């Protein structure tokens, strides 16, 4: 047995102790690793798994082609076209602070600014537009000339980080036709992106603003495609994990008749401009600042044409609207061209409202269709005198004649009597207001366009609330007004009794004045109901939705909103009155329709001249035709356009001529009617 | 006992087999652990490289095959290191030490091969080898021999000589530059000094002066900027504004890969981060990320367990060693194994800064694998001699 001489067996105790110490240290180190692994893999494993996905997966979104907007005959009102665009790789060009990442990037941005004729800061601002995802190329310039695109493509070494792309943009084959109906597209805002309703949107996405683009956003938009790519450390694409093709948006087929729309816009614009040279009886020219025209299908409520003057050009909004243009279309001095007046303009309806108040008097049982009521030049109730538009007194007349002559005092008398009845009731039934609402006034009709206003049908309750809201202001102003003045007397009265629904209020309401407000669309709907045997339809622009192949996806059915609740005799009396307005000598619109082939196309209508002191009255004309078998309803209103017969009726006449294919019966586009301020 | 009786008529084959006789007493636990780790390493390397090699149109087993060849050579080296009585090595140890130092010098000459700024390899007999890995064995054997002669507590002279023997290759490896490996030498010497009975106060003194020297080096140009950056960035890694694309990228990606493995892992060859090469060097220094991602906590802990088994056996063998140098070699192998594993795995899980250091047995690299299998052989050798010493056998 050979043994090494100098080593004890087993190892001496010190050595064993030291080996044990070494072992202990080593075990500690391994234990530390084990604990760390436990934390990373077991405790935080899910978080790291998510992180792994986020480093490995890239989501690339492709926009779906937006649906087109078509006229009822299938002609395109809005479509898409590919636009040439310069796009920038933000991550490559700028740092987190938005400054050029390096000298080369700075030079690229500088060259781009020169090429586009912009300031360097503007170019940087576009590259840094935070509405765009950093993972998508940011459009820097849309609709760039071909040669600019070529110089970027051919000199890529000078424009590193800048690429070219084609981006689908909206195209309007009909130009600015039906601009208010169409609306425009804008980029989704940061506030909207935070809203759950916009969960499907990403920064840089376009969203419909105004008009049909907004109302049918969810149908027109389609669904964007999404590709989830697997990338490696260098960002190279290794695999496609999922691929969802974009679903194009649906095409919207509308009720619109583009030729009619063009004619309506021209008739409105030319009529308004021409009316500005009319000298009023007080020696001043008509201002005629703005106006609306509505053409509805009499049976369905479908919108055949809808025009608002002044208008704007939706093409200015393609690729982002300029600040100057945006300010101009919202400028009160320019009469806010962006406002869609037929649905958003609220005016006193004046005499066109008399169809509703007449129906109310019949319903209240104050008169029958044949009952005659006096039509004096003035009517005095509760010590206040209310004048008829006609300073010459007229004899007693029935409802139809009162409509034909637009006799104010007829309605004053009945309305005051109705008010007196109501005052004796514990809970006044307010028949006039109830009937007005049945005609579609005082509430949104629910047209498929954004921005519709409700108008006002003043009632006792409404008056009370209104007064409570503004009483302090009246009282304060009464304090400061000159003692003894009429203004002070009025303000003191308003301060004390402004919440009361008084006889004068009822009298004013009966002729569509006072606090009553209506949109041109509401007036059109009311006359549509009369023309449609008393059934009020919801005015609708959209008719059908079709997919990109043209297959019908959904029909937007015409929707009855309610019935006027009039008996046949009552409705016939009203329609008789409206026909005589246009077709019987002495009717307020007879002058405006002189020479119109009424034998072939009988027209029923109503003029209105709504006062809004201190302004020049607002002109109204509401009509349907043919009177015996109505097909269309036409409503025209002109702000500060003077008498309805004077300005609005001639415009409506021209529209009707187009609808019924009547050769222009007047030499020029607009011949003013007689100045009847009914 | 007929098999041990020499039969003059036995064939040469039988005689050759008889040479392997001592293996009957080999520590099979050590063999199993070492070969197990090697096997896991081969699988991990294959998984790390298969996808990217296939993408380049190269055979998916290119790296796996090379490493398998190294493993085969390593097993032969292990056998030789087991069977040849370590006491016969003693005369050659000084030459091995000096020869390896010479190789380290040659690495720094234009003869050396440089990869990504580090000159670590040299081509010898047509094979590229990494002398700094061999140096680990040479240094361990050299130090063991130095302290073999001592009775009881080593004197100051020997201790200082040991420090000197360490600093020489350290400097050469540091110059490559390879901070990780050169620091391993320091740990190796620390382990040797600890088990060889050096006075505790000297150990402390050496440790303190080592730290002092390192801090002093920070103030000079000796530590390169990127090394310093890795260290400082590591210390501030949790800061919210930490630049994850720069020096921390590797650590970050490594932690993501390991963490995403979860408890049971994504399955062999199923690791997404591995297949897409999100972790750079995941077949060499970062091979542990493949294990962590594909085999999960269970797999990673198992690898650590195999290291723990080797440590346990190494210390047991050390305590039973017949000779002082054998005890030192066995303890040194066990200690360095765990320290190197800690530095490497610690780097992949964000516990340690990134330094270029392979994971024993697992990282791709022939020299490293062969030298670790060789060291395993030495361990078995020491074990065999002590067994034979006890039962009276001899060779």
Short mmCIF file of C-alpha atoms in Angstrom, two decimals, chain A residues 1 3-4 6-7 9-12 15 18-19 21-23 26-27 29-30 32-34 36-38 40-42 45 48-49 51-52 55-56 230-233 238, chain B residues 148 191 194-195 197-198 249 255-256 258-260 262 272-273 276-278 280 292 296-297 300-301 311 315 318-319 321-324 327 331 338 342 346 349 351 389:
data_model
loop_
_atom_site.label_atom_id
_atom_site.label_comp_id
_atom_site.label_asym_id
_atom_site.label_seq_id
_atom_site.Cartn_x
_atom_site.Cartn_y
_atom_site.Cartn_z
CA UNK A 1 0.00 0.00 0.00
CA UNK A 3 0.64 6.44 0.25
CA UNK A 4 1.59 10.01 -0.40
CA UNK A 6 2.60 14.58 3.15
CA UNK A 7 -1.16 14.31 3.10
CA UNK A 9 -6.04 10.68 5.28
CA UNK A 10 -8.68 11.89 5.35
CA UNK A 11 -7.82 15.57 4.78
CA UNK A 12 -7.11 17.42 7.96
CA UNK A 15 -9.01 21.65 4.99
CA UNK A 18 -12.37 25.27 4.27
CA UNK A 19 -13.85 22.97 1.64
CA UNK A 21 -16.88 26.96 3.47
CA UNK A 22 -16.18 26.95 -0.27
CA UNK A 23 -19.17 24.67 -0.78
CA UNK A 26 -20.96 28.15 -4.05
CA UNK A 27 -24.37 26.96 -2.93
CA UNK A 29 -24.38 31.67 -5.54
CA UNK A 30 -26.49 28.91 -7.10
CA UNK A 32 -29.22 33.37 -5.84
CA UNK A 33 -29.51 32.29 -9.47
CA UNK A 34 -32.37 29.97 -8.64
CA UNK A 36 -33.72 35.10 -9.75
CA UNK A 37 -34.96 32.50 -12.22
CA UNK A 38 -38.02 31.88 -10.02
CA UNK A 40 -38.22 35.96 -13.91
CA UNK A 41 -39.93 32.82 -15.10
CA UNK A 42 -42.55 31.88 -12.57
CA UNK A 45 -43.19 35.06 -16.65
CA UNK A 48 -42.03 38.79 -20.02
CA UNK A 49 -44.06 36.63 -22.37
CA UNK A 51 -42.83 41.68 -23.73
CA UNK A 52 -41.51 38.93 -25.95
CA UNK A 55 -40.60 42.78 -29.42
CA UNK A 56 -41.34 40.04 -31.89
CA UNK A 230 -43.13 38.28 -36.94
CA UNK A 231 -39.86 40.16 -37.12
CA UNK A 232 -36.38 39.36 -35.98
CA UNK A 233 -33.97 41.48 -34.01
CA UNK A 238 -39.69 36.41 -40.86
CA UNK B 148 1.57 20.54 -2.81
CA UNK B 191 -10.34 29.22 -4.32
CA UNK B 194 -8.68 29.28 0.43
CA UNK B 195 -8.45 25.49 0.37
CA UNK B 197 -4.80 26.85 4.05
CA UNK B 198 -3.51 30.36 3.42
CA UNK B 249 -30.05 45.67 -25.11
CA UNK B 255 -34.20 38.53 -19.63
CA UNK B 256 -37.22 38.71 -21.93
CA UNK B 258 -35.73 33.63 -20.23
CA UNK B 259 -38.72 35.19 -18.53
CA UNK B 260 -41.05 34.40 -21.42
CA UNK B 262 -42.31 30.63 -17.84
CA UNK B 272 -39.52 32.40 -30.52
CA UNK B 273 -36.92 34.79 -29.17
CA UNK B 276 -35.43 34.95 -34.24
CA UNK B 277 -32.04 35.66 -32.68
CA UNK B 278 -33.32 38.41 -30.40
CA UNK B 280 -27.15 38.05 -29.62
CA UNK B 292 -34.55 29.33 -20.07
CA UNK B 296 -38.57 27.05 -18.67
CA UNK B 297 -37.82 27.32 -14.99
CA UNK B 300 -33.03 26.06 -16.09
CA UNK B 301 -33.19 24.83 -12.50
CA UNK B 311 -19.79 20.88 -7.07
CA UNK B 315 -15.74 18.83 -2.91
CA UNK B 318 -11.33 16.84 -2.72
CA UNK B 319 -11.89 15.87 0.87
CA UNK B 321 -8.00 13.02 -2.07
CA UNK B 322 -4.78 11.24 -1.28
CA UNK B 323 -2.56 14.17 -2.09
CA UNK B 324 -2.62 17.82 -1.32
CA UNK B 327 -7.29 18.00 -3.22
CA UNK B 331 -11.67 21.82 -5.07
CA UNK B 338 -19.77 27.35 -9.90
CA UNK B 342 -22.77 32.20 -11.66
CA UNK B 346 -26.10 35.93 -13.64
CA UNK B 349 -30.76 37.05 -15.87
CA UNK B 351 -27.81 39.85 -11.88
CA UNK B 389 -5.49 4.01 -2.29
#
